[in-house]
PDB file of C-alpha atoms in Angstrom:
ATOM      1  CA  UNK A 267      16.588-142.541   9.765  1.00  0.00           C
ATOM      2  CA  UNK A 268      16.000-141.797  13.707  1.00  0.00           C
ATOM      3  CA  UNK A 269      13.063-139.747  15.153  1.00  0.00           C
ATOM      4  CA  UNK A 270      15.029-137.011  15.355  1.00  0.00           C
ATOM      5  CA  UNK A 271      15.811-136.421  11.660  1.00  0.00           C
ATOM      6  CA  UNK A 272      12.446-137.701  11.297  1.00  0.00           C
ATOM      7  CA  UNK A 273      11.206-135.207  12.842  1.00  0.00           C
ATOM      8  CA  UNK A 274      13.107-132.240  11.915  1.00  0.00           C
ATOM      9  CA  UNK A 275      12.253-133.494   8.445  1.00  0.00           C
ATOM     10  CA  UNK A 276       8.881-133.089   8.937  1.00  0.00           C
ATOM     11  CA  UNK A 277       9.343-129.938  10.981  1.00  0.00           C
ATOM     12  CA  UNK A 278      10.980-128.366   7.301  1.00  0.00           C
ATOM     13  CA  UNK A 279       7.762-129.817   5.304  1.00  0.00           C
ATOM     14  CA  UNK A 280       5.163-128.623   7.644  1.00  0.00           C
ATOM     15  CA  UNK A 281       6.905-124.931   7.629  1.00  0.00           C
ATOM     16  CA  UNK A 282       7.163-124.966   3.455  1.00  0.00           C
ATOM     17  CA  UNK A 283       3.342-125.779   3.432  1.00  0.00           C
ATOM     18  CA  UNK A 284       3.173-122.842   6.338  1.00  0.00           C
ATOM     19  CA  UNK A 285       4.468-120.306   3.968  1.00  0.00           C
ATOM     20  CA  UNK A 286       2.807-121.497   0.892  1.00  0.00           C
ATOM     21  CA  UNK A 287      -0.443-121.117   2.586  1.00  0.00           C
ATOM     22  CA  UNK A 288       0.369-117.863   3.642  1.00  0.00           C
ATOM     23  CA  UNK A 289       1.025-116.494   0.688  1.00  0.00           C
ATOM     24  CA  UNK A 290      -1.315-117.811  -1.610  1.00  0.00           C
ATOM     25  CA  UNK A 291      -4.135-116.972   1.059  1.00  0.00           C
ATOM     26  CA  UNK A 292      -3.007-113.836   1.704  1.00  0.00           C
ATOM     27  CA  UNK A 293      -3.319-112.974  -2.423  1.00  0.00           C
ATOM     28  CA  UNK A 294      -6.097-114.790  -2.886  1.00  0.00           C
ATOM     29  CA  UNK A 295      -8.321-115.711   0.212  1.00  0.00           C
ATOM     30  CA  UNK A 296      -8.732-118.954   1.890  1.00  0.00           C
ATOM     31  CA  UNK A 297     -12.071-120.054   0.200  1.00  0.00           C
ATOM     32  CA  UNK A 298     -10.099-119.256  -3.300  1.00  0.00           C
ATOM     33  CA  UNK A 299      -7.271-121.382  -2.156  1.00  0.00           C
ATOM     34  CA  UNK A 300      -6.759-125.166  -2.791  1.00  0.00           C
ATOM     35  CA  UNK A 301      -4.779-127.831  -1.621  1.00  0.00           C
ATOM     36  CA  UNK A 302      -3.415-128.284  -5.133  1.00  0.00           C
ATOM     37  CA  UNK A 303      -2.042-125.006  -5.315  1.00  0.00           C
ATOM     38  CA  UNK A 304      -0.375-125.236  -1.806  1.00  0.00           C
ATOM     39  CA  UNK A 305       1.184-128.520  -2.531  1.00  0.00           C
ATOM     40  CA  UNK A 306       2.291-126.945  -6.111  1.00  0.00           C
ATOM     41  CA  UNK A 307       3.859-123.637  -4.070  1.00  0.00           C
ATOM     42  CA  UNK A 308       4.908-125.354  -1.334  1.00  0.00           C
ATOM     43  CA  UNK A 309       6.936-127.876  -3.821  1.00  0.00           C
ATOM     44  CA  UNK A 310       5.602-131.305  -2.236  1.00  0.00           C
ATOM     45  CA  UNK A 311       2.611-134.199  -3.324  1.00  0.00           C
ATOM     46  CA  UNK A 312      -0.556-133.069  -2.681  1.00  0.00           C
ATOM     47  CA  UNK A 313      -0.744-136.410  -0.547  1.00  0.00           C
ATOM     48  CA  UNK A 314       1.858-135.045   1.835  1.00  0.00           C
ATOM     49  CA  UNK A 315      -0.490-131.730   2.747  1.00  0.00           C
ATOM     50  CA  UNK A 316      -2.664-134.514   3.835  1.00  0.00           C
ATOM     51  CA  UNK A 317      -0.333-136.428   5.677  1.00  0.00           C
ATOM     52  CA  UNK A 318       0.743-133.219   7.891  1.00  0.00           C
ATOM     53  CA  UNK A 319      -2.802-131.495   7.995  1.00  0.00           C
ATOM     54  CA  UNK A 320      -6.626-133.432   8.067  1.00  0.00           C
ATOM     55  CA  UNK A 321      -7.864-130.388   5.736  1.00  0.00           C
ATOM     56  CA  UNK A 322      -7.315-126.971   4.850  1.00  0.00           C
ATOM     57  CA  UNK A 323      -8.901-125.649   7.395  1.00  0.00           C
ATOM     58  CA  UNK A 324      -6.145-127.614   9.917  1.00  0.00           C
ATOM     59  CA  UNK A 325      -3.828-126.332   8.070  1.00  0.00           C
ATOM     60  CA  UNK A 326      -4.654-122.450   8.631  1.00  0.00           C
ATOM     61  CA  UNK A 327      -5.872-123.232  12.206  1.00  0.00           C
ATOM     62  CA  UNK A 328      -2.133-124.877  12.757  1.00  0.00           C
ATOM     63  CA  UNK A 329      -0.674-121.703  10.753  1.00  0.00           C
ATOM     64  CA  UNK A 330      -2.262-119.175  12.659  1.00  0.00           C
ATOM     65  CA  UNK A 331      -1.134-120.914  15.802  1.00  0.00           C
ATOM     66  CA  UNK A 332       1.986-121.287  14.389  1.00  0.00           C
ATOM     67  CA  UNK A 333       2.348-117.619  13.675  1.00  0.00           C
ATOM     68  CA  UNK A 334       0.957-116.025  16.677  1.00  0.00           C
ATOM     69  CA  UNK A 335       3.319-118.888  18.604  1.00  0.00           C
ATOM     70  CA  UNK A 336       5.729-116.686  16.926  1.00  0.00           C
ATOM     71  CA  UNK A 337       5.092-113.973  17.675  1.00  0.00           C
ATOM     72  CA  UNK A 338       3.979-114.118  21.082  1.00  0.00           C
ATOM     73  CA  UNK A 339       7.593-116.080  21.534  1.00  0.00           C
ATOM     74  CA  UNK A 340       9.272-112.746  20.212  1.00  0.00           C
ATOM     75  CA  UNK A 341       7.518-110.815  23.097  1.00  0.00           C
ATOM     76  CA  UNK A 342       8.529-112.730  25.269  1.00  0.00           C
ATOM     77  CA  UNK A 343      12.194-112.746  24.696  1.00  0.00           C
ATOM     78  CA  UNK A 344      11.901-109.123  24.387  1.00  0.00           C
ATOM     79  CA  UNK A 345      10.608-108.695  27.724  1.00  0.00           C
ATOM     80  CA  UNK A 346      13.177-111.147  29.750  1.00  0.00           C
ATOM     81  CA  UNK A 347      15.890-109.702  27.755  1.00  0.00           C
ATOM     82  CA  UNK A 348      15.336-106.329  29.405  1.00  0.00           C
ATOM     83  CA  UNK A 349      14.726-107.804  32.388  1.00  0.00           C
ATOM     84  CA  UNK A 350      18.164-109.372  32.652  1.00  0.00           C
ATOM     85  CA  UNK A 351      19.693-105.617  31.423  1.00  0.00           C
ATOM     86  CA  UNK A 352      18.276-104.186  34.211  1.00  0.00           C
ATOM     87  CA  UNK A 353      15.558-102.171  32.574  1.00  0.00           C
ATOM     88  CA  UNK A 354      12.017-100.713  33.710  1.00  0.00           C
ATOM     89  CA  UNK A 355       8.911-101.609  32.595  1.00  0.00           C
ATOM     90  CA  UNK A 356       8.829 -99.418  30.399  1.00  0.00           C
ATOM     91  CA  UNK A 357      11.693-100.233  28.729  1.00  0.00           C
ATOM     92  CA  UNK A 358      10.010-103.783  28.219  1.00  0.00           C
ATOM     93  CA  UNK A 359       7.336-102.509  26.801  1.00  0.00           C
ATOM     94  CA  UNK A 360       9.180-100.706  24.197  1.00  0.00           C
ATOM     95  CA  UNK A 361      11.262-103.623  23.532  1.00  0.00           C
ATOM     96  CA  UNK A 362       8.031-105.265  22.838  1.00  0.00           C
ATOM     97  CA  UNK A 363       6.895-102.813  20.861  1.00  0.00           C
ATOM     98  CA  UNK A 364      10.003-102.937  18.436  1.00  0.00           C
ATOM     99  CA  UNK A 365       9.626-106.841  18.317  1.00  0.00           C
ATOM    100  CA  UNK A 366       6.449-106.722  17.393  1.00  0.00           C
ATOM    101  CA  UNK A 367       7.955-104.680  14.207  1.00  0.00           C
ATOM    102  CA  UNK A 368      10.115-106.685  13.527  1.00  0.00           C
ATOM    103  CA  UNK A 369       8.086-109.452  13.128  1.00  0.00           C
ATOM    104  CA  UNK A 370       5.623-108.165  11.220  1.00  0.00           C
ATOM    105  CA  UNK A 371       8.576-106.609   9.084  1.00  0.00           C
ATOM    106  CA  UNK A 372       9.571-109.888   8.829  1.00  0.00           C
ATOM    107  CA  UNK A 373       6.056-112.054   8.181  1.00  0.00           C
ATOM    108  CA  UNK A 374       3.908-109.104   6.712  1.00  0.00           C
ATOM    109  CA  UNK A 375       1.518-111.769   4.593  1.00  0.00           C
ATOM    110  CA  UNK A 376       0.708-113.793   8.261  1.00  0.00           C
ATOM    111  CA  UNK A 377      -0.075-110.324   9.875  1.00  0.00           C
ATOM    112  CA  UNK A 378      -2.325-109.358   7.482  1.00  0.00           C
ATOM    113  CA  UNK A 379      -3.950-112.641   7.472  1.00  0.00           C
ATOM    114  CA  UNK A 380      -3.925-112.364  11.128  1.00  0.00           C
ATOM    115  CA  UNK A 381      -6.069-109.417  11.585  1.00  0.00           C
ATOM    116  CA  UNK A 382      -8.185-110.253   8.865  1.00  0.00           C
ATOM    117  CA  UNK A 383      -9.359-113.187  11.032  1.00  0.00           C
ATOM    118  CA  UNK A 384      -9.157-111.524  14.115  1.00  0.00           C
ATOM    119  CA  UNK A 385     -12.773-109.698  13.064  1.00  0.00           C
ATOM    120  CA  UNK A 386     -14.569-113.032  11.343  1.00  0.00           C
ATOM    121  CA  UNK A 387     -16.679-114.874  13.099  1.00  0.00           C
ATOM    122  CA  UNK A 388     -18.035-117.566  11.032  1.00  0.00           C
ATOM    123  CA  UNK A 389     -14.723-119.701  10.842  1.00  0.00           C
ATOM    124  CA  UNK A 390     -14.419-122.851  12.015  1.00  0.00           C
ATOM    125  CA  UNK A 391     -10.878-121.961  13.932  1.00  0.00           C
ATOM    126  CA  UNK A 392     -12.402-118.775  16.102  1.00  0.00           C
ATOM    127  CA  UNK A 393     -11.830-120.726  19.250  1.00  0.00           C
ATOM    128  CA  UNK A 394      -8.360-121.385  18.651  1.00  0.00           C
ATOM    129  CA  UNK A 395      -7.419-117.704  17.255  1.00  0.00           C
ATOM    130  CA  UNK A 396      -9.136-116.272  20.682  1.00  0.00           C
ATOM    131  CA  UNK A 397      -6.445-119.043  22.728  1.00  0.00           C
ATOM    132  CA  UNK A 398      -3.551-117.864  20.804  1.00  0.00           C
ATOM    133  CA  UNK A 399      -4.609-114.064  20.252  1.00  0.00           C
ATOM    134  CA  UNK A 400      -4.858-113.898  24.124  1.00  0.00           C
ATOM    135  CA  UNK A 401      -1.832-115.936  24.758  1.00  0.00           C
ATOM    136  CA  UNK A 402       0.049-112.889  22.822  1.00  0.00           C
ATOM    137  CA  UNK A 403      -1.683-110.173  25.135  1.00  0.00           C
ATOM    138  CA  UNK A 404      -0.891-112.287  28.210  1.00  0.00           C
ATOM    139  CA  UNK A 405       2.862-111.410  27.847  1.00  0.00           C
ATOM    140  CA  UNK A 406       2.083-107.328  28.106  1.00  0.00           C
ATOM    141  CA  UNK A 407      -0.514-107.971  30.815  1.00  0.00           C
ATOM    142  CA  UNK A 408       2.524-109.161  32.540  1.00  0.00           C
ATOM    143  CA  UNK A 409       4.249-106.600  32.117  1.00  0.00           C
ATOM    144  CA  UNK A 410       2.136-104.036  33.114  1.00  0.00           C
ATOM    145  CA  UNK A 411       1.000-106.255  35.974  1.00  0.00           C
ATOM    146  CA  UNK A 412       4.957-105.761  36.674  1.00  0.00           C
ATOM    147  CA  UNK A 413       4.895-102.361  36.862  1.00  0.00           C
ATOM    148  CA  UNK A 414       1.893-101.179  38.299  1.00  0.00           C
ATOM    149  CA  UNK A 415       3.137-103.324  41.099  1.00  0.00           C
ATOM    150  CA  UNK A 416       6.563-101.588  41.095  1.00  0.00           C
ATOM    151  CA  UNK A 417       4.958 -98.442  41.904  1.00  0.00           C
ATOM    152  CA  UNK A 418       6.656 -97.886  37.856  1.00  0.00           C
ATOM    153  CA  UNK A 419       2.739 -97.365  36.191  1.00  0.00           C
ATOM    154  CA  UNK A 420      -0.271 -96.332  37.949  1.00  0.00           C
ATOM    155  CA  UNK A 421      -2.547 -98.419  39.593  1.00  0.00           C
ATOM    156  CA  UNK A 422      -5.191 -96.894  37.328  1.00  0.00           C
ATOM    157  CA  UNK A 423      -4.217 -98.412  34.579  1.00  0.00           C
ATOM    158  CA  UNK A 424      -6.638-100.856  33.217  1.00  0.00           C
ATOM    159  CA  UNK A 425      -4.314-103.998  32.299  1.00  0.00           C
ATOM    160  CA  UNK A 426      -6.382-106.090  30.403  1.00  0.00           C
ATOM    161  CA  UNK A 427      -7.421-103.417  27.476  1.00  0.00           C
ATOM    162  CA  UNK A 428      -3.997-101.544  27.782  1.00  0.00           C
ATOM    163  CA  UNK A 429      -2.467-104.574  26.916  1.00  0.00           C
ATOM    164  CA  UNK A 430      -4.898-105.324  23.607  1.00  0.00           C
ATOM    165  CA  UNK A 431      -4.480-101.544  22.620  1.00  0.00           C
ATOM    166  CA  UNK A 432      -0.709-101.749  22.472  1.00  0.00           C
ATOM    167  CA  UNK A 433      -0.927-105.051  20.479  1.00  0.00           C
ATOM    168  CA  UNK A 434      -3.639-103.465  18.166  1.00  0.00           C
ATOM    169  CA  UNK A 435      -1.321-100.276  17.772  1.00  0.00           C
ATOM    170  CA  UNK A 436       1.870-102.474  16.913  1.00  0.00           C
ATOM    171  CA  UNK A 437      -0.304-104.514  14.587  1.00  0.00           C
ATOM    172  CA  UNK A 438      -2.035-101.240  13.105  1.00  0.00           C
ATOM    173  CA  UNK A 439       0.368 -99.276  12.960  1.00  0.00           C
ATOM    174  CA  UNK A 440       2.929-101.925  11.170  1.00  0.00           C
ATOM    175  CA  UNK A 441       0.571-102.469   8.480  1.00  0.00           C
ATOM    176  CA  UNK A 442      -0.456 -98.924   7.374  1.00  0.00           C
ATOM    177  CA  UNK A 443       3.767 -98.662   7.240  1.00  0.00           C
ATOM    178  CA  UNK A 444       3.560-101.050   4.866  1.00  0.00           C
ATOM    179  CA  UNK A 445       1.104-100.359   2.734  1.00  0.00           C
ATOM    180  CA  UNK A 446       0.971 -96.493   2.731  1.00  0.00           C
ATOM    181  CA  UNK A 447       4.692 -95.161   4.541  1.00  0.00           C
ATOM    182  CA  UNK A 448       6.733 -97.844   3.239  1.00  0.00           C
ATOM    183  CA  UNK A 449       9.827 -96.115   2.493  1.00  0.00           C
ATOM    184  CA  UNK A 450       9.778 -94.839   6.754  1.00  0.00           C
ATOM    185  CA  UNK A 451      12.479 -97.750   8.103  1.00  0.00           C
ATOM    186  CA  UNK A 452      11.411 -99.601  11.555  1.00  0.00           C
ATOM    187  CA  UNK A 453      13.685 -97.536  13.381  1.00  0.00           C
ATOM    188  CA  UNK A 454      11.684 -94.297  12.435  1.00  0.00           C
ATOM    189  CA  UNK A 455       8.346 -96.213  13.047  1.00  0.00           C
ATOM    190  CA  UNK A 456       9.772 -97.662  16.162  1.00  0.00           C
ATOM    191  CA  UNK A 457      10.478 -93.877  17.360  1.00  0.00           C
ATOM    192  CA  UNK A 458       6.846 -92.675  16.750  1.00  0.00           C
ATOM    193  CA  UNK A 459       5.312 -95.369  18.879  1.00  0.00           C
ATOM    194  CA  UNK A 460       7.500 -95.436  21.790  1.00  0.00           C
ATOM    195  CA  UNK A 461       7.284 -91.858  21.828  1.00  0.00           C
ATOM    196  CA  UNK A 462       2.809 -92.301  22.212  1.00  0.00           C
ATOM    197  CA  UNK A 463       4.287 -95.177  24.648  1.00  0.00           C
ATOM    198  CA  UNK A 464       6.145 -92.612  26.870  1.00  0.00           C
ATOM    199  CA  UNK A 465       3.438 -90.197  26.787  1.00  0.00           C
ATOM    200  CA  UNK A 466       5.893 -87.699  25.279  1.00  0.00           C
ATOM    201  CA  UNK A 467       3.416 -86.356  22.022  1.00  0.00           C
ATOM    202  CA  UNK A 468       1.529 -83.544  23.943  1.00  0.00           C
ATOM    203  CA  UNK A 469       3.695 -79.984  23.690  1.00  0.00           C
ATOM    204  CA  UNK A 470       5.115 -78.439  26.390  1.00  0.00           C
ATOM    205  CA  UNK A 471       3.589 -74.994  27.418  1.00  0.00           C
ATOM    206  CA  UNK A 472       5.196 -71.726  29.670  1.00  0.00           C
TER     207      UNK A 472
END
């Protein structure tokens, strides 16, 4: 077998034990969660959890920076591809905005999970959620960066908060769909926040 297959082999067993962590933490909390039963969901020895991860609490530290890698990757792509269409900032942002919904349509459990964590502070993988979390916001700084530069936003703007207040809105806003609007589809969710993006929700008086 070469490195290569090797490695995408490994790749495959590493995201199996992803998702069965996920899931089973996500119903059942990480303290309530062994090894046994991720091995068991995930299909594999417990031996090979080991193998790929020191402990459980590698694991979840690799899954949340796994996830967030995700996501922030998602962001990303969002942006550039507007970019190369010729939009505005703006646009951007929106595009962000419905990729952000998308993934979290996508990998509700990890979002949940995600935000859970964000407001701990006794776990042993804070440090690396703050790396990652601000890796995420980082992409929308630059945007905004972008277009209070263009003359596009104003220069009043406070970049660094905007930027986690339109990543807690996706995040907030995607998980109260779930829960408590779940028959709204993303494109009707999508609407409603790029419409508080565009400033377009006060009425228009004579």
């Amino acid at each position: 077998m070469d490195s290569s297959t090797a490695g995408s082999r490994r790749e495959a067993t590493r995201q199996k034990l992803y998702e069965a962590a996920v899931t089973l933490i996500a119903e059942q909390g990480f303290s309530a969660t062994t090894v046994d039963e991720i091995a068991e969901r995930a299909g594999v020895a417990k031996g090979t959890v080991y193998y790929n991860f020191a402990s459980k609490s590698v694991l979840f530290e690799e899954l949340l920076r796994h996830g967030v890698g995700l996501l922030t990757a998602s962001l990303k792509e969002a942006a550039d591809g507007t970019d190369r269409a010729g939009g505005s900032k703006v646009d951007a942002l929106d595009a962000m905005i419905r990729a952000g919904l998308v993934f979290i349509d996508r990998y509700p459990a990890f979002t949940q999970l995600y935000v859970a964590e964000l407001w701990r502070t006794n776990r042993a993988w804070q440090s690396t959620l703050m790396v990652v979390r601000q890796r995420a916001v980082a992409v929308v700084e630059d945007v905004l960066r972008a277009g209070v530069g263009n003359g596009e936003l104003s220069e009043e703007i406070d970049v660094p908060l905007t930027a986690a207040a339109l990543v807690g809105m996706v995040l907030v806003a995607a998980l109260d769909w779930q829960a408590f609007q779940p028959e709204r589809s993303l494109d009707d969710v999508h609407a409603a926040l790029s419409r508080l993006l565009q400033g377009r929700v006060s009425g228009t008086r004579a």
